[in-house]
Coordinates of N, CA and C in Angstrom, one line a residue:
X1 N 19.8 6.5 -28.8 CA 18.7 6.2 -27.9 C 17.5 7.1 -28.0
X2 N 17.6 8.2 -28.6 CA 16.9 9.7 -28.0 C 16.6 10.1 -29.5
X3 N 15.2 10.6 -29.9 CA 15.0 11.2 -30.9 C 15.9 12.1 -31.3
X4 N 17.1 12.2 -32.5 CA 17.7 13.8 -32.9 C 16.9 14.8 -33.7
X5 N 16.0 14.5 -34.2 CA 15.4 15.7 -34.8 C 13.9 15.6 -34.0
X6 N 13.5 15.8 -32.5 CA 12.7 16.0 -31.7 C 11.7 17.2 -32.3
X7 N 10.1 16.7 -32.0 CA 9.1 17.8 -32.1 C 8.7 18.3 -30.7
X8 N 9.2 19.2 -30.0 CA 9.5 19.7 -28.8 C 8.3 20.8 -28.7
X9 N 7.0 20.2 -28.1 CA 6.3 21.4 -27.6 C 5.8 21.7 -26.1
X10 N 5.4 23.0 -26.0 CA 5.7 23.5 -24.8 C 4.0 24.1 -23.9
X11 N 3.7 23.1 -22.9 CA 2.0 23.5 -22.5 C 2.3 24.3 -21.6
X12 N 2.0 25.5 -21.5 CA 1.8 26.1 -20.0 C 0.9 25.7 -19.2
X13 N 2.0 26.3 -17.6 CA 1.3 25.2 -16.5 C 1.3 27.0 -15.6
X14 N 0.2 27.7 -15.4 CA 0.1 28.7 -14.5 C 1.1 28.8 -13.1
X15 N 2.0 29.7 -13.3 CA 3.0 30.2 -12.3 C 4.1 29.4 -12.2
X16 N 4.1 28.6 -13.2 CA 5.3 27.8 -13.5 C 6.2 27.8 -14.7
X17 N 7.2 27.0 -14.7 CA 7.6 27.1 -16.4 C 6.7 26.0 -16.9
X18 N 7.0 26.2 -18.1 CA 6.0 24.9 -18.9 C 6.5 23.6 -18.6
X19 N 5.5 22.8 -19.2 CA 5.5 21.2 -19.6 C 6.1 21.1 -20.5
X20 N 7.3 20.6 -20.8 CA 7.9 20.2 -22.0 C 7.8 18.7 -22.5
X21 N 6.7 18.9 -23.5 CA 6.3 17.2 -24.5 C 7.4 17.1 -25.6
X22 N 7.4 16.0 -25.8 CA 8.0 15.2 -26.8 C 7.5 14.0 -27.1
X23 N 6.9 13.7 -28.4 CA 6.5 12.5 -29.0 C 7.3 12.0 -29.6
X24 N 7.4 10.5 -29.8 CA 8.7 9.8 -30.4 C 9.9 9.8 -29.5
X25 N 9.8 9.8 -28.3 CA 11.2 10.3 -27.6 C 11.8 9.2 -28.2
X26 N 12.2 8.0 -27.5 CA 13.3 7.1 -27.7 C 12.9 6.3 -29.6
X27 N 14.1 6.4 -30.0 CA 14.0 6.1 -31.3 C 13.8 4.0 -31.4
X28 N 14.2 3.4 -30.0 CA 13.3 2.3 -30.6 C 12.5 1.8 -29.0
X29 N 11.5 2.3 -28.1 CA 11.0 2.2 -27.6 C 10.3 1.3 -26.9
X30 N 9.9 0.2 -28.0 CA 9.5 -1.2 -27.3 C 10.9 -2.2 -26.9
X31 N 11.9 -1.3 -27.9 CA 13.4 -2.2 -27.1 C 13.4 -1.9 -25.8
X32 N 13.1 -0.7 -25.2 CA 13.2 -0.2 -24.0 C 12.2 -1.6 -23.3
X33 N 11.1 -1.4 -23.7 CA 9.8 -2.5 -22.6 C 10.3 -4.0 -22.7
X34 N 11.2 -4.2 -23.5 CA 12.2 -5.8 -23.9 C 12.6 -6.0 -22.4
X35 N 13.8 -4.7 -22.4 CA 14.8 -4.4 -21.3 C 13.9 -4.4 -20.0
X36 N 13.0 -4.0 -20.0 CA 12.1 -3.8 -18.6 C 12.1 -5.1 -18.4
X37 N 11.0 -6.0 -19.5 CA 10.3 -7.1 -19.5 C 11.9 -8.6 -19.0
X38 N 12.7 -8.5 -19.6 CA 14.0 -9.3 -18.8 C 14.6 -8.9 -18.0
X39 N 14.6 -7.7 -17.6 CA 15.1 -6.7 -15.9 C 13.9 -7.5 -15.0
X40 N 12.6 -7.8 -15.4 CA 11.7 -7.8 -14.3 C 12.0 -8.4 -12.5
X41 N 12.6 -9.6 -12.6 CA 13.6 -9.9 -11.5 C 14.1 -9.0 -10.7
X42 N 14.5 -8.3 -11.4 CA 15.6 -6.8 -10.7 C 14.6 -5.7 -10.3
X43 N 13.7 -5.4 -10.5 CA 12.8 -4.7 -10.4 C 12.8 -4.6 -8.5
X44 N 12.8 -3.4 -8.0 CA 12.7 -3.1 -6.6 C 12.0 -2.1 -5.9
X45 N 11.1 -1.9 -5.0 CA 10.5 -0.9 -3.9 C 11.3 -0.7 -3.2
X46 N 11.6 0.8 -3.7 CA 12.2 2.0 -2.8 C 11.2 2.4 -1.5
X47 N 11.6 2.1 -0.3 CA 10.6 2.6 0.5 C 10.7 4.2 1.2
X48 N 11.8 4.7 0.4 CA 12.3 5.6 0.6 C 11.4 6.9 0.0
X49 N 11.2 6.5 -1.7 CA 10.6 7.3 -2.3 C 9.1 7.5 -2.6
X50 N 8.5 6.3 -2.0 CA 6.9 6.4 -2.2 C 6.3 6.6 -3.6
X51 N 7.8 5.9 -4.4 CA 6.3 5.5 -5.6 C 5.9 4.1 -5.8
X52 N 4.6 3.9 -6.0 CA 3.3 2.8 -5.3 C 3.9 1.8 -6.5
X53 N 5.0 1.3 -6.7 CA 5.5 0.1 -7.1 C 7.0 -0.3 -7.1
X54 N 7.7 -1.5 -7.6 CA 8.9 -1.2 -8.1 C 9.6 -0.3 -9.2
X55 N 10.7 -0.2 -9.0 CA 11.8 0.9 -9.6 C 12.6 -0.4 -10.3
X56 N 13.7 0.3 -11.2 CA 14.7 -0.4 -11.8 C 15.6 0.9 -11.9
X57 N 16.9 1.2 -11.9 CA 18.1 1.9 -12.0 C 18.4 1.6 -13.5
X58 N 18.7 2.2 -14.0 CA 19.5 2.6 -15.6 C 20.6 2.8 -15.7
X59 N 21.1 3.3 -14.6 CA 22.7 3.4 -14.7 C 23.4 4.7 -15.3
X60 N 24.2 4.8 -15.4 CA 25.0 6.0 -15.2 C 25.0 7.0 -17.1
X61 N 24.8 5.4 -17.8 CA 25.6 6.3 -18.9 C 24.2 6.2 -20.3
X62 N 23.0 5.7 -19.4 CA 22.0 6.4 -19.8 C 21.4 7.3 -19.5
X63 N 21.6 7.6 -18.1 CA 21.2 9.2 -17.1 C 21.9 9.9 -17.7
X64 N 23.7 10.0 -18.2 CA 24.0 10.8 -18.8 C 23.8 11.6 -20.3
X65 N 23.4 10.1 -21.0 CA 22.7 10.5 -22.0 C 21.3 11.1 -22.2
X66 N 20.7 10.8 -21.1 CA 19.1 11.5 -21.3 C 19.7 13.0 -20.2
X67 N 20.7 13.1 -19.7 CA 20.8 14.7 -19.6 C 21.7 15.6 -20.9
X68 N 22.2 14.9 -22.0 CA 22.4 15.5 -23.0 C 21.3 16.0 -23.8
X69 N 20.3 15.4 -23.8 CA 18.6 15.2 -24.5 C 18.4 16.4 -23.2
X70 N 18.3 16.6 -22.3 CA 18.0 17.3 -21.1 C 18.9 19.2 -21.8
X71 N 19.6 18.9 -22.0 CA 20.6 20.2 -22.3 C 20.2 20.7 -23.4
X72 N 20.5 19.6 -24.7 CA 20.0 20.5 -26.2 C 18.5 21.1 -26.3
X73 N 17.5 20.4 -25.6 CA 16.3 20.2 -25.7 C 14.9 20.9 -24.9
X74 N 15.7 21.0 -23.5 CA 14.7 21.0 -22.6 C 15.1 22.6 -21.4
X75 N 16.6 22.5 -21.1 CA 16.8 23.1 -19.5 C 16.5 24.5 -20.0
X76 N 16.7 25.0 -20.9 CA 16.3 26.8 -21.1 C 15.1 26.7 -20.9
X77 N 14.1 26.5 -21.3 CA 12.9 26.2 -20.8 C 12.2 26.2 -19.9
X78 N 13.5 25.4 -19.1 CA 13.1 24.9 -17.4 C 14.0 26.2 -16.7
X79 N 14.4 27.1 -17.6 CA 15.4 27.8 -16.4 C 16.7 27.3 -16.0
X80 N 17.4 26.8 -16.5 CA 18.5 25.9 -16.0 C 19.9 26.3 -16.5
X81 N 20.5 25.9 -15.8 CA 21.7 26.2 -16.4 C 23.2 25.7 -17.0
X82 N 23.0 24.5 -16.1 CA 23.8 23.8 -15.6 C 23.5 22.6 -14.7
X83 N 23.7 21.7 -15.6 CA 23.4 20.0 -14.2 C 24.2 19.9 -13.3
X84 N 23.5 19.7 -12.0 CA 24.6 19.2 -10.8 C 24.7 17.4 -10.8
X85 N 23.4 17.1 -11.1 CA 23.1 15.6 -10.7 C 21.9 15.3 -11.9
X86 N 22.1 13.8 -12.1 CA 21.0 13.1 -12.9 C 21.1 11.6 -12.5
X87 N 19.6 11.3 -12.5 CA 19.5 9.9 -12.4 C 18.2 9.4 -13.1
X88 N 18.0 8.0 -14.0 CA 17.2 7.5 -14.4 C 17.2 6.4 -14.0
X89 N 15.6 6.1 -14.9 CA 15.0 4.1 -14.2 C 14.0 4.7 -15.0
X90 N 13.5 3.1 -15.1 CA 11.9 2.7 -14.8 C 11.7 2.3 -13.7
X91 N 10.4 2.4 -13.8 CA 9.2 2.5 -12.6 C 7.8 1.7 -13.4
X92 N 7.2 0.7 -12.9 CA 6.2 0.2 -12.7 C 5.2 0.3 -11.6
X93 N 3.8 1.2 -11.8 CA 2.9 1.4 -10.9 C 2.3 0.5 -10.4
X94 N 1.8 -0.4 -9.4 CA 1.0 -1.5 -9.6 C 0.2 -1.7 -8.2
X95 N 0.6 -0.9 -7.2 CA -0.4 -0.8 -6.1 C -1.9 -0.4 -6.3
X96 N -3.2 -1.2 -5.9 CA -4.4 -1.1 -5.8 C -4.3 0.2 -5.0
X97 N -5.6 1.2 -5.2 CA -5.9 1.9 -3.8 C -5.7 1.4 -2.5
X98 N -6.2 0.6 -2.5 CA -6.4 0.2 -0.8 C -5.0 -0.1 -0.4
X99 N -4.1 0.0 -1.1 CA -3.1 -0.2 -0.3 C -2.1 0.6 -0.4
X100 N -2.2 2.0 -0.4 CA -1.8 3.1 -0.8 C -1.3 3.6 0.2
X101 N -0.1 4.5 1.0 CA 0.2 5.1 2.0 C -0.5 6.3 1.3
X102 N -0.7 7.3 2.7 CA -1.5 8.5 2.6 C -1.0 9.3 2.0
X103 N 0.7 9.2 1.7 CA 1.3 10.6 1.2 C 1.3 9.6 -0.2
X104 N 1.0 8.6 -0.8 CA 0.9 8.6 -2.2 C -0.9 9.1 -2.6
X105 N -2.0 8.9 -1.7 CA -2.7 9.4 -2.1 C -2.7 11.1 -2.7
X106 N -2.1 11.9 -2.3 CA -1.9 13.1 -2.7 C -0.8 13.7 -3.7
X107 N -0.6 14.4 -4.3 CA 0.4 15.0 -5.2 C 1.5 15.6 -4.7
X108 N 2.8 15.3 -5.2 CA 3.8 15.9 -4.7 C 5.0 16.4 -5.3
X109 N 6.1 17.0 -4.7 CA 7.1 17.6 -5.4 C 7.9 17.2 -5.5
X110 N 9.0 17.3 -6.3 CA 10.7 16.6 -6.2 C 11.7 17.7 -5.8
X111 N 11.4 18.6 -5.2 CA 12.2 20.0 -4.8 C 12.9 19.9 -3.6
X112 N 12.8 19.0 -2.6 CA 13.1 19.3 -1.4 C 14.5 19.2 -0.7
X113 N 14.9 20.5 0.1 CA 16.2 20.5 0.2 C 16.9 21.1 -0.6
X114 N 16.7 22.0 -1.8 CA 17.7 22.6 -2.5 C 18.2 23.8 -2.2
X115 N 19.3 23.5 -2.3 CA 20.3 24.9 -1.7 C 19.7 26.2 -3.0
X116 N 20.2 27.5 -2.1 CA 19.5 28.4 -2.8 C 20.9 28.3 -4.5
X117 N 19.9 29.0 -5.3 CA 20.3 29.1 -6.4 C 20.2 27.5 -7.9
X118 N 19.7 26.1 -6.8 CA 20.0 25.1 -7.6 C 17.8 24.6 -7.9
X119 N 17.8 24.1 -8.9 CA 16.6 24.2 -9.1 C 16.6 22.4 -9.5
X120 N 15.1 22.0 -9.6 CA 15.0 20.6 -10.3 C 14.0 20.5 -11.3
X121 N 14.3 19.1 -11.8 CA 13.4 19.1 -13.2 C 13.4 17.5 -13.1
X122 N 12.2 16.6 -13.6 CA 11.6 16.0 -13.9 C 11.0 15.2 -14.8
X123 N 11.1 14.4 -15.7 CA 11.5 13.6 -16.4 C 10.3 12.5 -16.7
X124 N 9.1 12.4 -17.8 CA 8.3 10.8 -17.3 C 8.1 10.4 -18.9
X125 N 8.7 9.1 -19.4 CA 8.6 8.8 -20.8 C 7.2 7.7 -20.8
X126 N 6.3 7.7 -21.0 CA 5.2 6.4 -21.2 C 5.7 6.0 -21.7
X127 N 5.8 4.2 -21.2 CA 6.1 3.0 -22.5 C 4.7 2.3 -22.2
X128 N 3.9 2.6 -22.2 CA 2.4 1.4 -22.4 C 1.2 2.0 -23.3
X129 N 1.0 1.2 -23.9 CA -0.4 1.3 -24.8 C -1.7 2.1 -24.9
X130 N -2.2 1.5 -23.6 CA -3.4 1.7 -23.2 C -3.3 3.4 -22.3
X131 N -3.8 3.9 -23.0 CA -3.8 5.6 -22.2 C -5.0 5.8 -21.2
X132 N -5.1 4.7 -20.6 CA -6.8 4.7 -19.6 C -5.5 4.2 -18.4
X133 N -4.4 4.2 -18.5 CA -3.8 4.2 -17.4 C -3.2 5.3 -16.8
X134 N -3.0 6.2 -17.6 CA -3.2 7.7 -17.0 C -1.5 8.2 -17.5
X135 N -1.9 9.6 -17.6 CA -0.7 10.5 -17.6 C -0.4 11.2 -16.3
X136 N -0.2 12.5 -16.8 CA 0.4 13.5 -15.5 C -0.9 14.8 -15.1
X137 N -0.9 14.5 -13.9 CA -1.4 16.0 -13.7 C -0.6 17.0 -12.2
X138 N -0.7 18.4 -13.0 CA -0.1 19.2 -12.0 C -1.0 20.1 -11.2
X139 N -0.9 20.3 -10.1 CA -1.9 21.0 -8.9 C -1.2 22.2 -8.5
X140 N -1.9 23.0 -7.9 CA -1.2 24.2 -6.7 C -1.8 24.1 -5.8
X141 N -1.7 24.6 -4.8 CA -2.4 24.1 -3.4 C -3.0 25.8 -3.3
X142 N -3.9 25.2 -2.4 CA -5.2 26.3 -2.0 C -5.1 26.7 -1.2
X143 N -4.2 26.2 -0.1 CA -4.7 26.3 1.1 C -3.0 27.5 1.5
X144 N -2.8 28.2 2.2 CA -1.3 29.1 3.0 C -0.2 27.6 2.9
X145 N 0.7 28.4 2.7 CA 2.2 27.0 2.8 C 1.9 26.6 4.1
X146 N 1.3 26.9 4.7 CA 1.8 26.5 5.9 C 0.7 25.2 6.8
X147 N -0.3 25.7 6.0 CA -1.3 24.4 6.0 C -1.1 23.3 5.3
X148 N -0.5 23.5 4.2 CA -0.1 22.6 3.0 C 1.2 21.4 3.4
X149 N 1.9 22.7 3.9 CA 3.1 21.7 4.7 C 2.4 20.6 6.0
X150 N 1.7 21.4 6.5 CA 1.1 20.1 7.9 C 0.6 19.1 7.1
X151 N -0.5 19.1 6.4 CA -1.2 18.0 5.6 C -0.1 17.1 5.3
X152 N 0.8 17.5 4.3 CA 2.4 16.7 3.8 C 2.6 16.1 5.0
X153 N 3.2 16.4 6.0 CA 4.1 16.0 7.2 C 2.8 15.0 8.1
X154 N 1.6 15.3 8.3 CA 0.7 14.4 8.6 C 0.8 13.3 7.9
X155 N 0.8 13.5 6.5 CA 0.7 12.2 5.5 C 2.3 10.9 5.3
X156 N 3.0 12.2 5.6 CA 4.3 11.4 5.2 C 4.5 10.7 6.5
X157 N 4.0 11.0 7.8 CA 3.7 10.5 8.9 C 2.7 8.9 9.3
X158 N 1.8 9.0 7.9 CA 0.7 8.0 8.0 C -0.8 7.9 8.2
X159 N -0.8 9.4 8.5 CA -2.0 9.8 9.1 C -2.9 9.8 7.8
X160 N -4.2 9.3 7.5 CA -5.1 9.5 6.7 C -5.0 11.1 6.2
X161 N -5.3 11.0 5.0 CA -4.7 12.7 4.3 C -6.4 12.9 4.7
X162 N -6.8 14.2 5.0 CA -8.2 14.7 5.0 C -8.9 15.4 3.8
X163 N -7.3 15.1 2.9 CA -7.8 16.2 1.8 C -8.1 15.2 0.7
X164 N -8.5 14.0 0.4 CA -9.1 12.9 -0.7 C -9.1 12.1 0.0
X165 N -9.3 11.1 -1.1 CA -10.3 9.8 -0.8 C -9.4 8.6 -1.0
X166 N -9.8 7.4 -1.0 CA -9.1 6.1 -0.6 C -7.8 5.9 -1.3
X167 N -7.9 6.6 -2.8 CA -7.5 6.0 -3.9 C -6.3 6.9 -4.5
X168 N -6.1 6.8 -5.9 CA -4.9 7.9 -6.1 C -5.6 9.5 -7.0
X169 N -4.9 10.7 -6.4 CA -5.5 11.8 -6.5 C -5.1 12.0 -8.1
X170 N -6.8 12.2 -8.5 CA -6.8 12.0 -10.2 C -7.8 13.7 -10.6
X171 N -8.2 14.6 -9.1 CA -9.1 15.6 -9.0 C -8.9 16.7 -8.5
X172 N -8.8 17.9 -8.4 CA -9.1 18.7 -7.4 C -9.8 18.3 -6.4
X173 N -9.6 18.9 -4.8 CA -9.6 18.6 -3.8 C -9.8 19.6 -2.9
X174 N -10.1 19.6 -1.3 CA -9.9 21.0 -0.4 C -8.8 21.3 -0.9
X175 N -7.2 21.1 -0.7 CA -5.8 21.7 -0.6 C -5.2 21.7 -1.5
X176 N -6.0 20.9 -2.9 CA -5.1 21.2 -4.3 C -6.2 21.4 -5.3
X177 N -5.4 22.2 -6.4 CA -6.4 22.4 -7.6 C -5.7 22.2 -8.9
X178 N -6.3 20.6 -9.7 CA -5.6 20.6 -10.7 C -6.1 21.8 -11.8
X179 N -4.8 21.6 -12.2 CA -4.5 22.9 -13.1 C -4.0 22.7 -14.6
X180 N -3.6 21.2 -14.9 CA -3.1 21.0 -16.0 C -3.2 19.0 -16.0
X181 N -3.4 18.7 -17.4 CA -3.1 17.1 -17.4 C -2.5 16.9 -18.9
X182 N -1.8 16.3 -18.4 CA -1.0 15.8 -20.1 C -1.4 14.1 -19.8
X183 N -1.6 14.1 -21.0 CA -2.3 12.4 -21.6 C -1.4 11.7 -21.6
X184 N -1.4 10.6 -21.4 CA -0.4 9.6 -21.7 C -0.7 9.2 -23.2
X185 N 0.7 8.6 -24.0 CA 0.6 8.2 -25.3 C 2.1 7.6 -25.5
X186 N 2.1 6.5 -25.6 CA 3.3 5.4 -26.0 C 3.9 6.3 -26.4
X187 N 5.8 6.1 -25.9 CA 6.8 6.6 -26.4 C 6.7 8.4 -26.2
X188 N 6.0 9.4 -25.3 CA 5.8 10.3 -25.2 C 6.8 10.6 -24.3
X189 N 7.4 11.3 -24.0 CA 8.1 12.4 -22.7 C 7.6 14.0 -22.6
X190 N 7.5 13.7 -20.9 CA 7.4 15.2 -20.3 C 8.4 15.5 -19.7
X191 N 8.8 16.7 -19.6 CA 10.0 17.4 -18.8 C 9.0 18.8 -18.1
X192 N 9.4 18.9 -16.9 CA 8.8 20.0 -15.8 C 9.5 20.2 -14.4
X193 N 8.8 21.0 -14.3 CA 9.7 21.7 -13.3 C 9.8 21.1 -11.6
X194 N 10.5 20.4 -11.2 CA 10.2 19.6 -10.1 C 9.5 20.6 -8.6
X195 N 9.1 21.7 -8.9 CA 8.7 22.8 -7.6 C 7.4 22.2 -7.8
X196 N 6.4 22.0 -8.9 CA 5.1 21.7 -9.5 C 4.7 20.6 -8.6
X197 N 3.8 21.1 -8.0 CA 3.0 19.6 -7.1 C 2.4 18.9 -8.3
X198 N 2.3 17.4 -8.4 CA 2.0 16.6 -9.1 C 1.7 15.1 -9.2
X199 N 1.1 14.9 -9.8 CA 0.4 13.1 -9.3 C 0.3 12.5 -11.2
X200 N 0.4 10.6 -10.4 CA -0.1 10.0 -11.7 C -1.3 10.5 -11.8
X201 N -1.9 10.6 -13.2 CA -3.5 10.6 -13.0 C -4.5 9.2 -13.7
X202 N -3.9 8.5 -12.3 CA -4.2 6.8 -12.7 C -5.8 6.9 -12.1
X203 N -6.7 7.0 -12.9 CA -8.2 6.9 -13.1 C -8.5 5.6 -13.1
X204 N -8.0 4.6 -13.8 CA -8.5 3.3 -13.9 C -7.5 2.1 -13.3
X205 N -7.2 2.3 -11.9 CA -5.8 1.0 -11.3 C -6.5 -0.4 -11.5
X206 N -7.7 -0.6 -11.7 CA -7.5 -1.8 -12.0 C -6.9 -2.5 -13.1
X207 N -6.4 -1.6 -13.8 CA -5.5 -1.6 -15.2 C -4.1 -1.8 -15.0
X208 N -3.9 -1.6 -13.8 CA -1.7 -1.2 -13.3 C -1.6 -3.4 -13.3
X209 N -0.6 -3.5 -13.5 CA -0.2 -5.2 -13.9 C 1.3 -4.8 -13.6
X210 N 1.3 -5.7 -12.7 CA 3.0 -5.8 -12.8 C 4.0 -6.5 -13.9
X211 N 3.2 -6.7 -14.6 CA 4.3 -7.3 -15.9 C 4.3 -6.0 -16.8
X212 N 5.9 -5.9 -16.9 CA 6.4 -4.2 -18.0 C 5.5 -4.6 -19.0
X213 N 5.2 -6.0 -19.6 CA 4.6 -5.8 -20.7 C 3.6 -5.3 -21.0
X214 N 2.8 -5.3 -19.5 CA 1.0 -5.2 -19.9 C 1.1 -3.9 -18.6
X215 N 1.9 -3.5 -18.0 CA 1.2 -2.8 -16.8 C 1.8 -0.9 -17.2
X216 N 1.7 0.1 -16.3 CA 1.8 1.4 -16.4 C 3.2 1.3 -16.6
X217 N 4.0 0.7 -17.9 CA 5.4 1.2 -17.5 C 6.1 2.7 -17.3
X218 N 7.3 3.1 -16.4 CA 7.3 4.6 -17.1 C 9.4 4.6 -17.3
X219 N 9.6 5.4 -18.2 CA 11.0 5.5 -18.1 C 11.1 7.0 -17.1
X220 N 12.0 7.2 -16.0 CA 12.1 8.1 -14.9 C 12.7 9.1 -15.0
X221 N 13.6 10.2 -15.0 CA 14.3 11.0 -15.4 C 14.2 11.9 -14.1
X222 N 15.8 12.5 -13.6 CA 15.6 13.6 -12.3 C 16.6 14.0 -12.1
X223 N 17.0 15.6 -12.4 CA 17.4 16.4 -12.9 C 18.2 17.6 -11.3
X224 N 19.4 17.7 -11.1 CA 19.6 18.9 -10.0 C 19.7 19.8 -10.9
X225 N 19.8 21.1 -11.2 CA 20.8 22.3 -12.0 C 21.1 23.0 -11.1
X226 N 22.1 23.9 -12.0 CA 22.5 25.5 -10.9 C 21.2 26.4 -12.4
X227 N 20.4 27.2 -11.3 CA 19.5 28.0 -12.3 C 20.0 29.2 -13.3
X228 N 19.8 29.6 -13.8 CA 20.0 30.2 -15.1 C 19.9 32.0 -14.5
X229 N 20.7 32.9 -14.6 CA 20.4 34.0 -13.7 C 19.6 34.8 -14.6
X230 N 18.9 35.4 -14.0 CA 17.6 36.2 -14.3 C 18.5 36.9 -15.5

């Protein structure tokens, strides 16, 4: 499934570990958008997770295999040591702005709740064409944790975020400052460090389509570890 002789490079992301790229990930890739494209039926909103489209589940014994790709490839990097948990999918973006809850307008983390010692990591393969639908960008916040967390808890509440605008956060802002963007490019993966506040950086949604064939596809990847001791 997984490129074996991977060109594995590594962007720094300030105060963080790096971004770990790979071009070529999956060795037949538009097979992947086949599988989306006849999954489409199955395709579902998590209202749980707040990403601004349907999800699809991969199942167990491709999570497992993109955490072997996760082990040879990627967790020294991320600090890691040891997986506790993995899970994959696609994900199709396809919400307009205007219909965006407040806490998707802003960037965010996959960290939450981890016991001390266990860390996370993060996982995003492009399967679409057109790179005006955006890659990744990572932020740090400006403002004390402690302002940062109200904004969050305001937003995840519903409340209009005060910190951007209608649509999805593609800029620095009062409470965040992008800091890094990796480009989208068919068949690409990133791996990073799930503490990293972070957003699509979908600049052009009138572009998101709900058909895998033509819209933002992504393959998902999300990682527990026990961390790697200093």
């Amino acid at each position: 499934m997984f490129n074996p002789r991977p060109q594995v490079r590594f962007i720094a992301i300030a105060g963080h570990a790096p971004c770990v790229v790979v071009d070529d990930f999956l060795l037949d890739a538009r097979a992947m958008v086949a599988q989306a494209v006849a999954a489409q039926a199955r395709f579902a909103v998590d209202p749980d997770n707040y990403y601004p489209g349907p999800e699809l589940d991969l199942g167990q014994e491709t999570a497992f295999r993109l955490d072997e790709f996760f082990i040879q490839h990627v967790r020294r990097a991320l600090g890691a040591q040891r997986t506790v948990s993995v899970a994959a999918r696609l994900a199709l973006a396809t919400l307009p702005p205007d219909r965006l809850h407040p806490l998707q307008r802003l960037c965010h983390r996959d960290c939450a709740d981890l016991a001390p010692g266990v860390g996370a990591a993060a996982a995003v393969v492009y399967l679409f064409d057109d790179a005006r639908m955006g890659g990744t960008s990572f932020y740090r916040p400006t403002q004390p944790p402690e302002a940062t967390a109200r904004l969050l808890r305001a937003a995840h509440a519903g409340t209009p975020a005060d910190a951007g605008g209608a649509g999805y956060l593609t800029a620095s802002n009062a409470h965040f400052e992008q800091i890094c963007t990796i480009p989208a490019r068919f068949n690409r993966a990133i791996f990073y460090d799930g503490a990293i506040f972070h957003a699509a950086q979908i600049e052009a949604p009138a572009l998101l389509h709900s058909d895998p064939a033509r819209g933002r596809l992504t393959m998902n990847g999300f990682f527990r570890f026990r961390k790697r001791s200093a």
